[in-house]
mmCIF file of C-alpha atoms in Angstrom:
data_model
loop_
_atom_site.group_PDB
_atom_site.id
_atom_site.type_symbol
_atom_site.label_atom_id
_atom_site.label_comp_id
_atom_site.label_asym_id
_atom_site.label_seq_id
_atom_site.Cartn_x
_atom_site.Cartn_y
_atom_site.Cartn_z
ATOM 1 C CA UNK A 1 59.587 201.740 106.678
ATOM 2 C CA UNK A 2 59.991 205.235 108.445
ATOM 3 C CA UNK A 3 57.823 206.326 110.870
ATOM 4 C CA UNK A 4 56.231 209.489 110.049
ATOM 5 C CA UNK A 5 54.538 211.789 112.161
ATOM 6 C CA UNK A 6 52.350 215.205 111.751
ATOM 7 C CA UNK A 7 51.906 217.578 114.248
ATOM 8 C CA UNK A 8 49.451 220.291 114.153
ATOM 9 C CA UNK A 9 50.148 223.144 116.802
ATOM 10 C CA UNK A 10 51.802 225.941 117.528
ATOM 11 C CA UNK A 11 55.802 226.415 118.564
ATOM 12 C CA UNK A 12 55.311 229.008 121.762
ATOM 13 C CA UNK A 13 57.757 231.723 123.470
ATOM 14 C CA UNK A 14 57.867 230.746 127.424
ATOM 15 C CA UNK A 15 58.296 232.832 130.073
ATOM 16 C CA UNK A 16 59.263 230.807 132.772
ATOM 17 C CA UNK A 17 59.403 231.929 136.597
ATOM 18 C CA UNK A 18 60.896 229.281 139.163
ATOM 19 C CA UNK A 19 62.617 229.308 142.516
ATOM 20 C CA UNK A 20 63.332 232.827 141.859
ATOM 21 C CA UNK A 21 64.393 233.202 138.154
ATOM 22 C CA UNK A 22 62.949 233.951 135.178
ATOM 23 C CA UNK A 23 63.689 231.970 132.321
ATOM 24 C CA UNK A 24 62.845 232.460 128.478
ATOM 25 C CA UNK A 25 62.888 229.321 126.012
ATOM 26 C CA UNK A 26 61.779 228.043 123.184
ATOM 27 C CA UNK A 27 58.421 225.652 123.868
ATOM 28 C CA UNK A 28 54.979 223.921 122.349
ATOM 29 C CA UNK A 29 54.310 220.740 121.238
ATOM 30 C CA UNK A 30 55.994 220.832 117.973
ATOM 31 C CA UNK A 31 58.807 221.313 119.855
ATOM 32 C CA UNK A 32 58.507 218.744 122.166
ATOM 33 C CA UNK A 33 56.891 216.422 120.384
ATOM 34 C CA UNK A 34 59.241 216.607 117.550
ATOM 35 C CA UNK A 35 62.295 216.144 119.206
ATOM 36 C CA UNK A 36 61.253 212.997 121.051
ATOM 37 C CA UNK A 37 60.037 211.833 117.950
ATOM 38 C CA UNK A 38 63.058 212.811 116.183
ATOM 39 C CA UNK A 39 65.047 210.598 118.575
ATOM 40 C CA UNK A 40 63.386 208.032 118.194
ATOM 41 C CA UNK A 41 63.879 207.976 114.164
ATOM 42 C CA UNK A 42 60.882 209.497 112.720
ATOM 43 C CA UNK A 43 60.285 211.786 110.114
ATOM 44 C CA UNK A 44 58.527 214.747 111.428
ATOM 45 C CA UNK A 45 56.165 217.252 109.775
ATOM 46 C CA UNK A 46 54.627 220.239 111.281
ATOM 47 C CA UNK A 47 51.749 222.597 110.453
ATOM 48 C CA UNK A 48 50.665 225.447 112.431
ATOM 49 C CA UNK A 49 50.739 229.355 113.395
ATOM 50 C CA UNK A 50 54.195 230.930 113.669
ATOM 51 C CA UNK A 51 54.408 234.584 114.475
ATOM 52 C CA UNK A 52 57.104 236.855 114.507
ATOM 53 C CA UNK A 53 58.417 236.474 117.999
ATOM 54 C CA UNK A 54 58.081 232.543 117.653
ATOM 55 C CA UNK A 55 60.194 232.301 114.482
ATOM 56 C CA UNK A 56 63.441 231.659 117.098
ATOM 57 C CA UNK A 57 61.770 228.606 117.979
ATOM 58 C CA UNK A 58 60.895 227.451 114.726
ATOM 59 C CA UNK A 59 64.908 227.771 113.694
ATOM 60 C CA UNK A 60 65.372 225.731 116.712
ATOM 61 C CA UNK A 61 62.948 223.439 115.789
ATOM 62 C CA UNK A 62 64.323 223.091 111.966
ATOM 63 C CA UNK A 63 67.785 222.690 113.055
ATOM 64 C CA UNK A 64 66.895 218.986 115.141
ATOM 65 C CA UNK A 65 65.130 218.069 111.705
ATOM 66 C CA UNK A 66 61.664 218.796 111.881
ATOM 67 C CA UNK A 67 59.556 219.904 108.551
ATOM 68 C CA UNK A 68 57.655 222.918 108.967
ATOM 69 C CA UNK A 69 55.202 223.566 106.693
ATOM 70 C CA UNK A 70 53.059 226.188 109.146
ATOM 71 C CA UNK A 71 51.329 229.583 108.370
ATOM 72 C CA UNK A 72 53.418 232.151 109.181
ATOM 73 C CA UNK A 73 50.910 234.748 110.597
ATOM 74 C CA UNK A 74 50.618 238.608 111.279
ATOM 75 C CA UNK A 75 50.672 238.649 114.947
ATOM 76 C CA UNK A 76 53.214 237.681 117.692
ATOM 77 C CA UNK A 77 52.305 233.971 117.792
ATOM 78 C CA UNK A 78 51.761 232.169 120.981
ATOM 79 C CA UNK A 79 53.764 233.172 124.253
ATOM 80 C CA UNK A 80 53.592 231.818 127.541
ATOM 81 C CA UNK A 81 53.803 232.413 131.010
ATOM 82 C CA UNK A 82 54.430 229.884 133.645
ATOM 83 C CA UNK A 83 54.769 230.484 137.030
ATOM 84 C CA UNK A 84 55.489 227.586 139.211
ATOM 85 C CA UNK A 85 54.168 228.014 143.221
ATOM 86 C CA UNK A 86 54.315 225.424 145.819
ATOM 87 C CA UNK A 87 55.152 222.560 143.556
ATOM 88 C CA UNK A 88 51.897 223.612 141.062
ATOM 89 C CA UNK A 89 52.515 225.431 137.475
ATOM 90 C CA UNK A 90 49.841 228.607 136.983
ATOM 91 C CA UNK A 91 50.382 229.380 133.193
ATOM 92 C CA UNK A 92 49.006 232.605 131.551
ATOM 93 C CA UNK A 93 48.226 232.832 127.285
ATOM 94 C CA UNK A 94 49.864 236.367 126.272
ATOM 95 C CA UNK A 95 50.627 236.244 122.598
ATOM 96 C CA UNK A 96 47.902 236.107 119.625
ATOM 97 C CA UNK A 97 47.498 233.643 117.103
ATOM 98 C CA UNK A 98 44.676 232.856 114.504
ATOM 99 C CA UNK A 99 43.444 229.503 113.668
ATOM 100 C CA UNK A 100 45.032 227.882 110.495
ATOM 101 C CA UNK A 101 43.820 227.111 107.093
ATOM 102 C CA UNK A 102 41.853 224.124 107.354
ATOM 103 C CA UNK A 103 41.978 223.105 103.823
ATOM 104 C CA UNK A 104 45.559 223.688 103.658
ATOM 105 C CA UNK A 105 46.574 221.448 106.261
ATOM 106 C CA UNK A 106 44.660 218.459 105.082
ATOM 107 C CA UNK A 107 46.487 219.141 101.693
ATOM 108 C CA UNK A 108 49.602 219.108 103.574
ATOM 109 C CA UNK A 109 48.695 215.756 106.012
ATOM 110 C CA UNK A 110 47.961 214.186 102.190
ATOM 111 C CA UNK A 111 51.444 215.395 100.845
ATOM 112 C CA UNK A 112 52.917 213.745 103.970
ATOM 113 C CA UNK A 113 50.590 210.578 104.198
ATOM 114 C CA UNK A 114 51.842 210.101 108.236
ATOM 115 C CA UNK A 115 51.508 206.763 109.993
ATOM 116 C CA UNK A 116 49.285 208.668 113.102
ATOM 117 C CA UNK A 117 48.751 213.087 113.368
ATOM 118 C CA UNK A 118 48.556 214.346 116.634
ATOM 119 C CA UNK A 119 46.372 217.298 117.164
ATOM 120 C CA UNK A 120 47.810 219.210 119.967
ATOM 121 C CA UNK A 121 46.302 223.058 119.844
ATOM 122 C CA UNK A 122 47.220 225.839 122.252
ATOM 123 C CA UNK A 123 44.885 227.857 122.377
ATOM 124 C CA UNK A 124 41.938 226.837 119.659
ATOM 125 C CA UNK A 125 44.047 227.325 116.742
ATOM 126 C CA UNK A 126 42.098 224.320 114.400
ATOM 127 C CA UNK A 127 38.641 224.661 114.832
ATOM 128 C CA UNK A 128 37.300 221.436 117.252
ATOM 129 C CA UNK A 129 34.230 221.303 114.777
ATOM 130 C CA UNK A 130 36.854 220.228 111.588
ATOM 131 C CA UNK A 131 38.295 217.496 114.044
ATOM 132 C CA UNK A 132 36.708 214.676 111.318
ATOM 133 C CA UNK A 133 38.466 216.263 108.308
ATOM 134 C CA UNK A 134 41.722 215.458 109.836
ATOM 135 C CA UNK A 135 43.364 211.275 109.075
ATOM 136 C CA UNK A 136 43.438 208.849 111.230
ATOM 137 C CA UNK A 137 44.652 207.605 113.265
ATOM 138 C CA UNK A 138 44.319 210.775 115.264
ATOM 139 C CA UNK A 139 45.674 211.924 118.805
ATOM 140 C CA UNK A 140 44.554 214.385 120.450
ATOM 141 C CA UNK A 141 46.264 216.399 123.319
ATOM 142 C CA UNK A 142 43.036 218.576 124.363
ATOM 143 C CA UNK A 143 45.109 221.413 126.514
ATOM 144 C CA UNK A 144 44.338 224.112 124.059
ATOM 145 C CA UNK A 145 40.224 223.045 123.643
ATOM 146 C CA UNK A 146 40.018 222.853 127.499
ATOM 147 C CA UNK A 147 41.259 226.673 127.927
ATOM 148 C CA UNK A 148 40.097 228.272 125.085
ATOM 149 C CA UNK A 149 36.276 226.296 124.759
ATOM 150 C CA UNK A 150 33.411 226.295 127.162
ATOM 151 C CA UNK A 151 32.375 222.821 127.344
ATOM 152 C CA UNK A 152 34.712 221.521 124.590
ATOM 153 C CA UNK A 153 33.605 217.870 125.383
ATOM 154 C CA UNK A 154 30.317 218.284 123.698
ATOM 155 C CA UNK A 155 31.898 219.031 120.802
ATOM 156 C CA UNK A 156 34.382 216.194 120.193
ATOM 157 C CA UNK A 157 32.974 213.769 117.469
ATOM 158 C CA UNK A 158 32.155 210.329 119.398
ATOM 159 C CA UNK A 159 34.176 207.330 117.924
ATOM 160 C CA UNK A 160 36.320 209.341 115.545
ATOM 161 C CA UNK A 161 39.724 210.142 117.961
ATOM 162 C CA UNK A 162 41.567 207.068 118.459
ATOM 163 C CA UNK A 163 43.549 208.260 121.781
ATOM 164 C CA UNK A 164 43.274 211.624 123.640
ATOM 165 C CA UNK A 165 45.818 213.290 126.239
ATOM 166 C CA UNK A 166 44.228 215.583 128.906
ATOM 167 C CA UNK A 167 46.328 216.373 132.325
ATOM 168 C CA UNK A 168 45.292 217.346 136.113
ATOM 169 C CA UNK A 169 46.551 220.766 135.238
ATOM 170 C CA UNK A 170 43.726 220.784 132.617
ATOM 171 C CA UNK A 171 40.724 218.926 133.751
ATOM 172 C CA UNK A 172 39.509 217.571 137.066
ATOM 173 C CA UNK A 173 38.850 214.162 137.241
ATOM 174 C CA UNK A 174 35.353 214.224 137.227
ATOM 175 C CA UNK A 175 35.645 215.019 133.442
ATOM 176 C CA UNK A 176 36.992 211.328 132.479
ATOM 177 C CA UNK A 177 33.558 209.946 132.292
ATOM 178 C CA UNK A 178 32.110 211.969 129.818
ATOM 179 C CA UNK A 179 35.443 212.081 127.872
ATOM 180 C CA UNK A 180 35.756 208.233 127.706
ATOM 181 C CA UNK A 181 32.203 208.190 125.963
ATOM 182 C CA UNK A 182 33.950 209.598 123.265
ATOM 183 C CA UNK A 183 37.352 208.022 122.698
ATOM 184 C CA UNK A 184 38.233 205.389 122.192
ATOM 185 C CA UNK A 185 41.796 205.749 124.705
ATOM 186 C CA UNK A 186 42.192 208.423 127.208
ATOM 187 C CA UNK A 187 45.291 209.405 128.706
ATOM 188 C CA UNK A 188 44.930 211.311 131.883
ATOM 189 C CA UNK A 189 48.531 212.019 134.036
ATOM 190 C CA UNK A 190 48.699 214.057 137.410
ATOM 191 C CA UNK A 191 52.281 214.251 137.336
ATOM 192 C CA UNK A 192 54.354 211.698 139.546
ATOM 193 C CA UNK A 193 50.729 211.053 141.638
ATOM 194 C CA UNK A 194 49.443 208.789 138.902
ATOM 195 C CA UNK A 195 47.987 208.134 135.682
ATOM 196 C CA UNK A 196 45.061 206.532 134.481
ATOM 197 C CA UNK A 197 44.521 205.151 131.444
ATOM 198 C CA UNK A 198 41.193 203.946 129.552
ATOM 199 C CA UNK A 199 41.594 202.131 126.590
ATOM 200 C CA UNK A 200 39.023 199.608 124.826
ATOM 201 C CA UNK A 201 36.619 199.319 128.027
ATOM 202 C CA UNK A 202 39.862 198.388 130.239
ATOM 203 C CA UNK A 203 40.817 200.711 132.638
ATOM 204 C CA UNK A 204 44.279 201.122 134.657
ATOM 205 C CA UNK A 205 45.697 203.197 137.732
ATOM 206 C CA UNK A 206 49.661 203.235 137.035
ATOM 207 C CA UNK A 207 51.842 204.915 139.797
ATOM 208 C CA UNK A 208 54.603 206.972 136.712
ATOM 209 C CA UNK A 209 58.122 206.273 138.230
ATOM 210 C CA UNK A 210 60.828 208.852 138.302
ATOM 211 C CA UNK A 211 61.986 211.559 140.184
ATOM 212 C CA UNK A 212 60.760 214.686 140.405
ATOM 213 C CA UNK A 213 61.521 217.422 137.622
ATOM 214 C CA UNK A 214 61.472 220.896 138.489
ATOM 215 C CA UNK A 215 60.298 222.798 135.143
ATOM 216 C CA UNK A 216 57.957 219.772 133.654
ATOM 217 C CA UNK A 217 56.878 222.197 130.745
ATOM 218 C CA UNK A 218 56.293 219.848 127.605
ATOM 219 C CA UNK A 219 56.195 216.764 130.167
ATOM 220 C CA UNK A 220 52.537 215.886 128.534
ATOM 221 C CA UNK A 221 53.597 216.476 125.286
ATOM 222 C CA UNK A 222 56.563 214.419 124.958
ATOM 223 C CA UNK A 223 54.161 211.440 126.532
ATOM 224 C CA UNK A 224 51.614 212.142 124.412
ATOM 225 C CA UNK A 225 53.993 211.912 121.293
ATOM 226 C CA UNK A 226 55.488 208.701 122.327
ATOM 227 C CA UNK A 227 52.603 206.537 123.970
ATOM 228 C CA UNK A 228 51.454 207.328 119.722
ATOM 229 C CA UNK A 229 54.776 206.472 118.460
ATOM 230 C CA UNK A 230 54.854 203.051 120.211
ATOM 231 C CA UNK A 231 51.063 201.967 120.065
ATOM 232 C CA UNK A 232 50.410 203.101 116.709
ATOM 233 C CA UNK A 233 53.604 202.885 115.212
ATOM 234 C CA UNK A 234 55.454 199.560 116.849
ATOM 235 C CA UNK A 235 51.779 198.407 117.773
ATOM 236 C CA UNK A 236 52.451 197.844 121.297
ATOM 237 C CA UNK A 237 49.583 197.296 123.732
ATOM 238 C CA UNK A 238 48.412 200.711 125.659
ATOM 239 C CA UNK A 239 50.276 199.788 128.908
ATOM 240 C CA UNK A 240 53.457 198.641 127.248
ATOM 241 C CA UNK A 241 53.597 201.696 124.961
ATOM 242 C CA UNK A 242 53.055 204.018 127.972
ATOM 243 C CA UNK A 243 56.015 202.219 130.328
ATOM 244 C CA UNK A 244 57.799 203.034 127.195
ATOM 245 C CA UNK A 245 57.421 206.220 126.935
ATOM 246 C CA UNK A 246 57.424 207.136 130.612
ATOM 247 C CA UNK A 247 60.889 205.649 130.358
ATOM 248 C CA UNK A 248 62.185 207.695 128.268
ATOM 249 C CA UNK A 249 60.108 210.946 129.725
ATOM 250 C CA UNK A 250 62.920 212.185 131.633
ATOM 251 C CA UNK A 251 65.858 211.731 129.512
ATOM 252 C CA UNK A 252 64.529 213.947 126.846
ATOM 253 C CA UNK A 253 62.801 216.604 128.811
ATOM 254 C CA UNK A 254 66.591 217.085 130.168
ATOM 255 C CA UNK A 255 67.600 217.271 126.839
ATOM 256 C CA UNK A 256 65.013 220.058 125.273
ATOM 257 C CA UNK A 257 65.552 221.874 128.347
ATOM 258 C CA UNK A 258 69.544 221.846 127.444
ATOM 259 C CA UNK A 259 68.794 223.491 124.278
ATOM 260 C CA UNK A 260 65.765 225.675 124.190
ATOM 261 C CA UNK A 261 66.883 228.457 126.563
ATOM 262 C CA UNK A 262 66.959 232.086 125.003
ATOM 263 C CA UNK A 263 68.600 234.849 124.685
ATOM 264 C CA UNK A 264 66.519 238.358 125.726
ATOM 265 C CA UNK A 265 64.445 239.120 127.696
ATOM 266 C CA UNK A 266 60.323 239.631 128.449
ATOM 267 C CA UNK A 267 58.694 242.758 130.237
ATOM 268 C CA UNK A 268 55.641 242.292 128.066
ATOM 269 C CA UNK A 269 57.442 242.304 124.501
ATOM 270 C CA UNK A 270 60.173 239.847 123.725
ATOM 271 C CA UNK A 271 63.192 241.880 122.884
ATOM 272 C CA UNK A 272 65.855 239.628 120.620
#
């Protein structure tokens, strides 16, 4: 049978400054996620606020085969800068976006009935409180909780998220320990440096291989969307469904970043 996927997110605008230039694209986890997901045969569904300057991306995002079923919102939607200095990415929220219709996306997960949803907000757009209303098995990429929620930890329900992604950029280390009291797999990558993974009371240090890509924007959420694909999909063991993925990593980030670049330009308003 068909994999089948849900995402709940939002598609983003990105302003992207490196080695000098300034690039707008197309960007967020349905993206990203999608496509890899896409590629890999799946059927993909996504839910989530679109505003009027995102719509480009959600054309993109339509015409690689992915469902959208979001809320298309009276606002600008979610828009991005990232700045990358000295090897590190600073990124800056500038857009607007509301958080979704609870009750509309779990009408929309039961329309779907997906083999694993992965929750991956931008900035707080499903409320972390309704986290048990969504199906399982559920993955979580907590970027959007960690900079948008004061101690978002607390608030995750303990036992109910069956694998979360957080990343260096996010979270400092120190936050693993109280995280892994509450899922039951954490993913935690620091780029090429390493990633550690804690899965069913077994914990591992991997060194990712690789080279080094210079814009790694949707890096953790192509991962995150294939370590789900292979463990809960093929049923692979944790390790073997993140060598997977990692394998693949850099293949499709160079192929987003082929085809989500932009036409415009951004001085605080995205002219089309």
């Amino acid at each position: 049978m068909k994999c089948r996927a849900f995402i709940i997110s939002s598609p983003t605008l990105d302003l992207i400054k490196i080695e000098g230039k300034q690039i707008l694209s197309a960007g967020g986890p349905p993206l990203f996620i999608g496509y890899s997901l896409r590629k890999l045969g799946c059927h993909v569904s996504f839910y989530g606020p679109v505003g009027s300057e995102t719509v480009k991306t959600i054309r993109l995002m339509r015409s690689v085969g992915i469902d959208v079923l979001g809320e298309f919102q009276h606002n600008v939607g979610a828009i991005f800068a990232h700045e990358y200095t000295e090897g590190k990415r600073i990124s800056s929220f500038t857009g607007a976006i509301e958080q979704v219709n609870v009750a509309e996306v779990i009408r929309a997960i039961s329309f779907v009935s997906p083999d694993f949803v992965i929750l991956s907000p931008i900035y707080n757009e499903f409320p972390i409180e309704k986290i048990q209303a969504l199906k399982r098995p559920l993955v979580i990429d907590a970027q959007g909780f960690s900079r948008s929620i004061k101690n978002w930890i607390n608030f995750l329900p303990k036992g109910y998220i069956d694998m979360l992604h957080i990343s260096s950029d996010d979270e400092d280390l120190s936050k693993l320990d109280e995280i892994k009291t509450k899922v039951r797999c954490v993913i935690y990558t620091a780029g090429l440096k390493e990633t550690r993974i804690y899965c069913n009371g077994k914990e591992d240090m991997i060194r990712p291989s690789g080279r080094p890509i210079k814009d790694v924007t949707g890096a953790g959420d192509i991962i995150t969307g294939l370590i789900a694909y292979f463990y809960f999909y093929k049923g692979f063991d944790i390790n073997r469904s993140y060598t997977n993925a990692q394998r693949l990593l850099e293949e499709i980030i160079e192929e987003v970043s082929s085809m989500k670049l932009l036409e415009g330009n951004y001085d605080g308003q995205y002219n089309r």
